[in-house]
mmCIF file of N, CA, C and O in Angstrom:
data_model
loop_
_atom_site.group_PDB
_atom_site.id
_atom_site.type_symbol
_atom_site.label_atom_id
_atom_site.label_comp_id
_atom_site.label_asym_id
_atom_site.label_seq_id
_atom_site.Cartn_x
_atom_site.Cartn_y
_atom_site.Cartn_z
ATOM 1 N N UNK A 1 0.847 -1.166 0.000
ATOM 2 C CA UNK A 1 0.000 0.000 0.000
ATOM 3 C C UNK A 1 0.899 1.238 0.000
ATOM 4 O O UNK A 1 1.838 1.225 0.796
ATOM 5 N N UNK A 2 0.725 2.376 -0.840
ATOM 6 C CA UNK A 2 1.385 3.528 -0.991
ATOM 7 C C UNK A 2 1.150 4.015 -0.017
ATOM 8 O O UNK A 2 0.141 3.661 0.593
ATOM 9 N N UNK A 3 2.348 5.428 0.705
ATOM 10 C CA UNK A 3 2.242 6.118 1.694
ATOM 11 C C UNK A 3 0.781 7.007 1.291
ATOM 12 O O UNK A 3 -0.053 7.136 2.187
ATOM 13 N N UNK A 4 0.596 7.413 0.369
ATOM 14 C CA UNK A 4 -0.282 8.292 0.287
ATOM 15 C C UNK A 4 -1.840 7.740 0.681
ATOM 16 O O UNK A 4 -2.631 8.136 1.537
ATOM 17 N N UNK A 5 -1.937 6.603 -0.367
ATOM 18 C CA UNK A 5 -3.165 5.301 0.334
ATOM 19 C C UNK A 5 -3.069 5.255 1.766
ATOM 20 O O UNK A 5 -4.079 5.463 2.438
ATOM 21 N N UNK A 6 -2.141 5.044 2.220
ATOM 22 C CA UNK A 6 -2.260 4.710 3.841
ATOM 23 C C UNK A 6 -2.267 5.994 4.697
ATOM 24 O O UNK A 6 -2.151 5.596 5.856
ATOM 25 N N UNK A 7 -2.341 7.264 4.692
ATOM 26 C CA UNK A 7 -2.825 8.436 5.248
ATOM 27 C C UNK A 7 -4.172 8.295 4.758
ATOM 28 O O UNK A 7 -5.147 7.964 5.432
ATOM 29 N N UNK A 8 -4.145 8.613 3.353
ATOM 30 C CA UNK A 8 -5.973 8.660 3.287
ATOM 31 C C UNK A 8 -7.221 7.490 3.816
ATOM 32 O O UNK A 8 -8.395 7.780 4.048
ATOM 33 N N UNK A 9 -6.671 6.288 3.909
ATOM 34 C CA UNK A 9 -7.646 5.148 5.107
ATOM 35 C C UNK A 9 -7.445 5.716 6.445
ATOM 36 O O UNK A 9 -8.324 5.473 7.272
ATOM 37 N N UNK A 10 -6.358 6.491 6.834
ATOM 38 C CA UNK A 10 -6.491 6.707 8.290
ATOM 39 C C UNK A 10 -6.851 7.642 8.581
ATOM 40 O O UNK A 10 -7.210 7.682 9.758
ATOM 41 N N UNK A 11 -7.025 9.204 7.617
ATOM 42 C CA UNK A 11 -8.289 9.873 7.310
ATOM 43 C C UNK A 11 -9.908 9.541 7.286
ATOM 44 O O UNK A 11 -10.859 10.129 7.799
ATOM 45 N N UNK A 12 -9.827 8.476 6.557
ATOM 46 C CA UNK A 12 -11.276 7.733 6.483
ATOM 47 C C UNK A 12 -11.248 7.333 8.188
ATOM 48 O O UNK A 12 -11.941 7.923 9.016
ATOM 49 N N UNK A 13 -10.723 6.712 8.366
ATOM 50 C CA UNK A 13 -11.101 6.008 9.594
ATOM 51 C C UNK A 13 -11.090 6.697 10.950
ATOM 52 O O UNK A 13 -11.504 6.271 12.028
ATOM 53 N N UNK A 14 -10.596 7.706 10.689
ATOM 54 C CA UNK A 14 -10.505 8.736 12.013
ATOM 55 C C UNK A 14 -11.659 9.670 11.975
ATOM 56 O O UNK A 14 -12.142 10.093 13.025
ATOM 57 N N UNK A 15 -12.310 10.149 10.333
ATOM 58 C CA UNK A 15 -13.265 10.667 9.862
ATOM 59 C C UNK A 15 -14.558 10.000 10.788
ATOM 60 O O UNK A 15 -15.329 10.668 11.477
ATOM 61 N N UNK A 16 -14.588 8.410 10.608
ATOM 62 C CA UNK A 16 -15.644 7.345 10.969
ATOM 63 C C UNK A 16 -15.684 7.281 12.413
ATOM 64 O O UNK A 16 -16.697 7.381 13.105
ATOM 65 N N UNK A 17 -14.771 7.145 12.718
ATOM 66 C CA UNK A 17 -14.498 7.347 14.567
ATOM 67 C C UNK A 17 -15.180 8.750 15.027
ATOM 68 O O UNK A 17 -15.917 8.666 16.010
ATOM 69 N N UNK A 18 -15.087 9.482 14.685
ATOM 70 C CA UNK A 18 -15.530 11.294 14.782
ATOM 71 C C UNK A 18 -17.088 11.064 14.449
ATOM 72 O O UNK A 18 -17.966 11.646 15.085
ATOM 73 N N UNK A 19 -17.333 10.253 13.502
ATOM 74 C CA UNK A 19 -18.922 10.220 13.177
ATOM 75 C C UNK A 19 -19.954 9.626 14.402
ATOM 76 O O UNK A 19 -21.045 9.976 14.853
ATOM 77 N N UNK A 20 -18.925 8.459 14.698
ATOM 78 C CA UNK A 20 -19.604 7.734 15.511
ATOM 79 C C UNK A 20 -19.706 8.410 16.723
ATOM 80 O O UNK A 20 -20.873 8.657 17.028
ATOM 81 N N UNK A 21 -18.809 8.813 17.562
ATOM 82 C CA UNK A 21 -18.653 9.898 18.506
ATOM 83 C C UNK A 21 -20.068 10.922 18.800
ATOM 84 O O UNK A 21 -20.926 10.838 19.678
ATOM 85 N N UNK A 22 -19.904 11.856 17.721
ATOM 86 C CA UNK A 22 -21.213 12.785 17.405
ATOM 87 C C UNK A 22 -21.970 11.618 17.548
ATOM 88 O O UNK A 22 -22.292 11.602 18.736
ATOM 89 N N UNK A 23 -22.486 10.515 16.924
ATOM 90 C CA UNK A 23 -23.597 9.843 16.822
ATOM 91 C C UNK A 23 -23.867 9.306 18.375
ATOM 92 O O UNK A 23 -25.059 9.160 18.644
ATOM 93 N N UNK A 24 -23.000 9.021 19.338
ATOM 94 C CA UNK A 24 -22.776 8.864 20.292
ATOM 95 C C UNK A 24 -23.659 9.922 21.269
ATOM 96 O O UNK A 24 -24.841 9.698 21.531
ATOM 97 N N UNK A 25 -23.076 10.872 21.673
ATOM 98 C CA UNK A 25 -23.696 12.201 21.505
ATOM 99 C C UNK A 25 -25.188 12.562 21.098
ATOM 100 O O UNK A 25 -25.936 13.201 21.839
ATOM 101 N N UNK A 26 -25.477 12.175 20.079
ATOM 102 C CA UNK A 26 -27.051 12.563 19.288
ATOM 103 C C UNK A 26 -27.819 11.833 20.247
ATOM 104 O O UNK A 26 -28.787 12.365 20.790
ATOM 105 N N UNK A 27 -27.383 10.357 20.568
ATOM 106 C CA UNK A 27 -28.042 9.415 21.170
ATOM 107 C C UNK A 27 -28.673 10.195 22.190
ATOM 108 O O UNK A 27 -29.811 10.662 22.214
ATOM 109 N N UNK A 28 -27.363 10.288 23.377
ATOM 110 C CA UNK A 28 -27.718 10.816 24.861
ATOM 111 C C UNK A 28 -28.168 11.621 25.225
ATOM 112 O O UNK A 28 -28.646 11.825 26.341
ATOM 113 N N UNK A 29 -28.078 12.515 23.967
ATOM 114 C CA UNK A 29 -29.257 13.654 23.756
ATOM 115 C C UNK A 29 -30.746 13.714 23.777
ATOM 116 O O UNK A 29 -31.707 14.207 24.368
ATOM 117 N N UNK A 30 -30.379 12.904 22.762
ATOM 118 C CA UNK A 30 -32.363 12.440 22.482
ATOM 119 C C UNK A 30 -32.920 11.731 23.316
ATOM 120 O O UNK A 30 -34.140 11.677 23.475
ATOM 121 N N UNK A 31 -31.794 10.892 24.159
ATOM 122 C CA UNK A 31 -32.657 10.074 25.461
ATOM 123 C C UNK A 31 -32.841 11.176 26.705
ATOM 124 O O UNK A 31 -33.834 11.152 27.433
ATOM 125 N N UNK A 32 -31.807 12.100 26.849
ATOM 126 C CA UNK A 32 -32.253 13.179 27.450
ATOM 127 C C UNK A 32 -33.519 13.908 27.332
ATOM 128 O O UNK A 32 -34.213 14.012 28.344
ATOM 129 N N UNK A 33 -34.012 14.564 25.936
ATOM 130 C CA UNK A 33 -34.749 14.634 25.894
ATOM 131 C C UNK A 33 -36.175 14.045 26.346
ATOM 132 O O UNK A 33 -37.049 14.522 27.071
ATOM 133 N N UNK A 34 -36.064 12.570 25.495
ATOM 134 C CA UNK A 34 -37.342 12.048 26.103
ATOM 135 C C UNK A 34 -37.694 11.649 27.117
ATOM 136 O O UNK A 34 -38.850 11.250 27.254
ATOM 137 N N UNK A 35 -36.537 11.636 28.428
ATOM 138 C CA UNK A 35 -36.851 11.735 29.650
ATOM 139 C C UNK A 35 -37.222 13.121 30.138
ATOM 140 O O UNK A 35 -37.592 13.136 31.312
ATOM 141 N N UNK A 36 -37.210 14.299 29.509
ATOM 142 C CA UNK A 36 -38.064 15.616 29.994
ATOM 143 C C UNK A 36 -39.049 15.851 29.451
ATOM 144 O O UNK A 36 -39.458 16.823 30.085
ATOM 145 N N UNK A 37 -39.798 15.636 28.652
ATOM 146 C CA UNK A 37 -40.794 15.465 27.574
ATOM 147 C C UNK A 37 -42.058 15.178 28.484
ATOM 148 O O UNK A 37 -41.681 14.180 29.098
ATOM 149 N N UNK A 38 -43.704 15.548 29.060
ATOM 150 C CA UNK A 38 -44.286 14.998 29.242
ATOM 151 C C UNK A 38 -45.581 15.722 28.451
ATOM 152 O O UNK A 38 -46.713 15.624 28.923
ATOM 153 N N UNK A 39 -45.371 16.307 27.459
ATOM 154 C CA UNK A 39 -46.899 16.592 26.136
ATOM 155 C C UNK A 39 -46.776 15.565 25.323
ATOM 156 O O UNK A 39 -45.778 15.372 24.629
ATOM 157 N N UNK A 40 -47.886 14.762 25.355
ATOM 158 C CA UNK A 40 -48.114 13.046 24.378
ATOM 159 C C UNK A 40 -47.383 13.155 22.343
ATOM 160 O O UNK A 40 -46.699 12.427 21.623
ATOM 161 N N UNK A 41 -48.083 14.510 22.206
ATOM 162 C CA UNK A 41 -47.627 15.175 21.350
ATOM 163 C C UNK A 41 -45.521 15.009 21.217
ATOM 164 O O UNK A 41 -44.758 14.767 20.282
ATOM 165 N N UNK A 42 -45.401 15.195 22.160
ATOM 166 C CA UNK A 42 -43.714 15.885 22.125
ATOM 167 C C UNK A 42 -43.022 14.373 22.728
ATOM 168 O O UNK A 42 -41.801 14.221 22.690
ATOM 169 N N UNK A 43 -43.810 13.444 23.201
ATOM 170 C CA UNK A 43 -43.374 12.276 23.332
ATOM 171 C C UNK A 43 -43.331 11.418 22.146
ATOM 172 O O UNK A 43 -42.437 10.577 22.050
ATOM 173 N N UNK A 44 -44.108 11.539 21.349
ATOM 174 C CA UNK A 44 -43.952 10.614 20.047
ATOM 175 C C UNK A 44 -42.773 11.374 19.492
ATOM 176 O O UNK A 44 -41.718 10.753 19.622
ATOM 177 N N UNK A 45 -42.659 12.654 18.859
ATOM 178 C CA UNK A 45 -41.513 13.381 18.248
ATOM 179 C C UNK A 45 -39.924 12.601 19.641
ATOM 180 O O UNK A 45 -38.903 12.219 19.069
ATOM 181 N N UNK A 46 -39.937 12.531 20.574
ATOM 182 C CA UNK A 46 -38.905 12.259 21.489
ATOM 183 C C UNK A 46 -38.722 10.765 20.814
ATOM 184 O O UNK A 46 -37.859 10.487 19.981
ATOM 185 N N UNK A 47 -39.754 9.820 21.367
ATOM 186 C CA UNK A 47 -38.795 8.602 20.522
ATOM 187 C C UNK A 47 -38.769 8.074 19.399
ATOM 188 O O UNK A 47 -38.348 6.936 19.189
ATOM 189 N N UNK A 48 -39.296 8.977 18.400
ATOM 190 C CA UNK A 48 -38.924 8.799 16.597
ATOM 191 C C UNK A 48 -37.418 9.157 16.803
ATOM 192 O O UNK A 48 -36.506 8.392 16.491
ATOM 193 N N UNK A 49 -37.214 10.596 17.450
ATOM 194 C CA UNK A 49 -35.813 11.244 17.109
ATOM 195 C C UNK A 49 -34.574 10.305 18.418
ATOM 196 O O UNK A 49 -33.349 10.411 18.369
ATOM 197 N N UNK A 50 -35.174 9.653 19.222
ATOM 198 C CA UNK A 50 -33.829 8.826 19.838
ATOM 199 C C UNK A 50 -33.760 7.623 18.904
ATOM 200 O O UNK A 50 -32.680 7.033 18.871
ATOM 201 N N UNK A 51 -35.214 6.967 17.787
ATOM 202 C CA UNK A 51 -34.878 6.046 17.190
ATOM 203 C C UNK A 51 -34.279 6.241 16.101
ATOM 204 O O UNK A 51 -33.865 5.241 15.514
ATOM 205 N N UNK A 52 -34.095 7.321 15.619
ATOM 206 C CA UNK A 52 -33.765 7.325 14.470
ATOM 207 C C UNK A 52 -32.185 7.725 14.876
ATOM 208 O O UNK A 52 -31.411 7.048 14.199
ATOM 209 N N UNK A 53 -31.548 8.564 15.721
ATOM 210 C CA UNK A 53 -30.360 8.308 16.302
ATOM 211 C C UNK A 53 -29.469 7.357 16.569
ATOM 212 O O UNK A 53 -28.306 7.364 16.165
ATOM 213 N N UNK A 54 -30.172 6.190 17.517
ATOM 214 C CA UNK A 54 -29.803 4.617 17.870
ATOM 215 C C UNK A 54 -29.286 4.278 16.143
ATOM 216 O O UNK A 54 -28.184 4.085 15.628
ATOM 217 N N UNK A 55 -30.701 4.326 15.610
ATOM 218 C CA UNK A 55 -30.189 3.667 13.938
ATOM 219 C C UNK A 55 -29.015 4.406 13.433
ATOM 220 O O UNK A 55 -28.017 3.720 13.212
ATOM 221 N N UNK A 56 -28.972 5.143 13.304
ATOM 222 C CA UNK A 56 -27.404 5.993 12.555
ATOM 223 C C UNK A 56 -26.577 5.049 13.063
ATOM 224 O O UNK A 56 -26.065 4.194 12.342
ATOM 225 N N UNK A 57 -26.268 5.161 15.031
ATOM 226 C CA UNK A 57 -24.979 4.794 15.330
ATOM 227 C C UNK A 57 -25.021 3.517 15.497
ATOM 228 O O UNK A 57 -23.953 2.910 15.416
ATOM 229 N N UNK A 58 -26.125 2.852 15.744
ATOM 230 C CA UNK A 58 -25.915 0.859 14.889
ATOM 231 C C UNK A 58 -25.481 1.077 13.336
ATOM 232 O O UNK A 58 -25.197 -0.025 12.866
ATOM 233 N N UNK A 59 -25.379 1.778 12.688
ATOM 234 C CA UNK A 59 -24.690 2.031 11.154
ATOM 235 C C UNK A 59 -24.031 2.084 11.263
ATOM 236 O O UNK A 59 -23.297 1.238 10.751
ATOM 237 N N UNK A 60 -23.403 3.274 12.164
ATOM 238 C CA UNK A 60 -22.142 3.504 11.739
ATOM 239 C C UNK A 60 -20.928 2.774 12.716
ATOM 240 O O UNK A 60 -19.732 2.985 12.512
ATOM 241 N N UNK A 61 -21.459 1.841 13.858
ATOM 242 C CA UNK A 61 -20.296 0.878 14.463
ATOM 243 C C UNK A 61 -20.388 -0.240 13.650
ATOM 244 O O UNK A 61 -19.415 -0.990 13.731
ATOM 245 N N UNK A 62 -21.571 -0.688 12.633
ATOM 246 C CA UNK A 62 -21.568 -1.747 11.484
ATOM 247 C C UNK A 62 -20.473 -1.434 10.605
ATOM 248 O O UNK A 62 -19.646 -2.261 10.220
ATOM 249 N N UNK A 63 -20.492 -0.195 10.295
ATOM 250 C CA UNK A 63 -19.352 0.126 8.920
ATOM 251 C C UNK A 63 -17.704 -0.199 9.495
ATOM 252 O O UNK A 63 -16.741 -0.872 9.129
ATOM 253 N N UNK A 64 -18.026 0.651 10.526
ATOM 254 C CA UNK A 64 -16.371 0.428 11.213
ATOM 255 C C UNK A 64 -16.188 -0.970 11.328
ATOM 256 O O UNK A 64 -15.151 -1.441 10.861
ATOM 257 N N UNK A 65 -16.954 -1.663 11.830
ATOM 258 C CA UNK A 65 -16.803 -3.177 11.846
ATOM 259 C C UNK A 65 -16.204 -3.750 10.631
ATOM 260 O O UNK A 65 -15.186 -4.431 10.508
ATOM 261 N N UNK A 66 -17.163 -3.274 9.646
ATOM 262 C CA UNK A 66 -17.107 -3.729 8.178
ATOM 263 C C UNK A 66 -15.290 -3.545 7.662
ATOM 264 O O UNK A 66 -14.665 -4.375 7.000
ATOM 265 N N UNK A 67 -14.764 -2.248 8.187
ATOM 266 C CA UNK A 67 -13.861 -1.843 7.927
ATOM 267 C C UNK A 67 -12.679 -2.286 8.367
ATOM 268 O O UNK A 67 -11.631 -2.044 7.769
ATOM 269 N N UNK A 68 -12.752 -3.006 9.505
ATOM 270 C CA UNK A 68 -11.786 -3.687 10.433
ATOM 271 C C UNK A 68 -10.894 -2.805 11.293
ATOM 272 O O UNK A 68 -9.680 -2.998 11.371
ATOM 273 N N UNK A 69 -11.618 -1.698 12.025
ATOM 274 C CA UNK A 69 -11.378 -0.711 12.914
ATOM 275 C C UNK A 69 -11.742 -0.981 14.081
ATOM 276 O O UNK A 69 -11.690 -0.062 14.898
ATOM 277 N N UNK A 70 -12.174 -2.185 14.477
ATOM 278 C CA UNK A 70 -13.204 -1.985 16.090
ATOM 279 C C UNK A 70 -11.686 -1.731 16.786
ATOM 280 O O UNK A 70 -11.349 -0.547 16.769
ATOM 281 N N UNK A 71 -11.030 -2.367 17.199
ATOM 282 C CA UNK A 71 -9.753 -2.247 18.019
ATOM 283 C C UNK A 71 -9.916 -0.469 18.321
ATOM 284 O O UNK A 71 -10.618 -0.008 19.221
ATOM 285 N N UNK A 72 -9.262 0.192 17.546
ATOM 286 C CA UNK A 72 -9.260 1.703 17.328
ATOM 287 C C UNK A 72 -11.174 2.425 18.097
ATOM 288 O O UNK A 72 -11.571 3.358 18.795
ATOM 289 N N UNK A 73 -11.736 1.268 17.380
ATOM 290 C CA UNK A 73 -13.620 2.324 17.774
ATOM 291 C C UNK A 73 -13.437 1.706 19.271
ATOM 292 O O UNK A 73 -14.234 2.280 20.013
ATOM 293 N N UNK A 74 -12.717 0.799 19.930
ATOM 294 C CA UNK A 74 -13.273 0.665 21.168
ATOM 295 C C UNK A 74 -12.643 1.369 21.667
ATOM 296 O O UNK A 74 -13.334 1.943 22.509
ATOM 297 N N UNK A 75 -11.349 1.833 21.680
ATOM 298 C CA UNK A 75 -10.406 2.639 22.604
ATOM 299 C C UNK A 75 -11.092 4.383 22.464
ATOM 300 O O UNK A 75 -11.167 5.271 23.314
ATOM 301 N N UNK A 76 -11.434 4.355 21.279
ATOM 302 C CA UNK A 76 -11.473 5.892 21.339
ATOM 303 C C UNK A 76 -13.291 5.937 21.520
ATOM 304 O O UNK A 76 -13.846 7.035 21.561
ATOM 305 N N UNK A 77 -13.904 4.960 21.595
ATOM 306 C CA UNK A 77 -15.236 5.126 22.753
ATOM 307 C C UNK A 77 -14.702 5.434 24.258
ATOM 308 O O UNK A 77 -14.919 6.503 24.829
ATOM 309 N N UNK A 78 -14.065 4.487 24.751
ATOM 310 C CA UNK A 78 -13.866 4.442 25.798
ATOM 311 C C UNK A 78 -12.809 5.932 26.535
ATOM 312 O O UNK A 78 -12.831 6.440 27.656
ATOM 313 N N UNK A 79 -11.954 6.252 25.263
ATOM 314 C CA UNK A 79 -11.678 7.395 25.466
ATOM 315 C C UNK A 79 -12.644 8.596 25.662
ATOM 316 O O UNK A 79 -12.717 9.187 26.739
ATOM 317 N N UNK A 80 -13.496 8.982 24.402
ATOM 318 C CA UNK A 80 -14.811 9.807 25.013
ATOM 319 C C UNK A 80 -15.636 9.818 26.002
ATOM 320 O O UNK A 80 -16.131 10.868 26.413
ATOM 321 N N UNK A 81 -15.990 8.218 26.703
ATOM 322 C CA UNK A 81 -16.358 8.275 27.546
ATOM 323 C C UNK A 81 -15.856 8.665 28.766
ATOM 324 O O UNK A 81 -16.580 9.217 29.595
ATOM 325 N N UNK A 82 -14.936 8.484 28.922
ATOM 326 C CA UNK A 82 -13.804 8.763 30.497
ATOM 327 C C UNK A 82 -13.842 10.390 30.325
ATOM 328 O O UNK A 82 -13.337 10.969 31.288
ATOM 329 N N UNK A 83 -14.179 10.965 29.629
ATOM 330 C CA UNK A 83 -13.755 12.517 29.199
ATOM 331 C C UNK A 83 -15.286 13.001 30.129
ATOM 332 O O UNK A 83 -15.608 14.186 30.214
#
């Protein structure tokens, strides 16, 4: 693999790590939310938008998977999380 190939996968993959992160994030948000939420109205909008969150970041730890990054996605979860 060329030097240049091998910066740009670790671009990609640091890109994907950063996605998941935010997606991380979107999650705990939206579950935030729908634990303050009590208009029936603003409760359906609460868990469309934590489900549709969850789904992104089951995507996007599938892709990394796909990619053969988990090693790297678990450390730098576990890094965000300790933060």
């Amino acid at each position: 693999m060329s030097k240049i190939k091998k910066i740009n996968k670790d671009k990609e993959k640091q890109k994907l790590i950063k996605e998941i992160k935010r997606a991380q994030l979107d999650v705990e948000t939206a579950e935030h939310f729908f634990q303050l939420v009590t208009d029936p109205e603003l409760v359906d909008v609460a868990i469309y938008e934590l489900e549709a969150k969850k789904s992104r970041y089951r995507y996007l730890i599938k892709v990394a998977k796909e990619r053969g990054i988990k090693k790297t996605l678990q450390e730098s979860l576990v890094e965000s999380i300790a933060k």
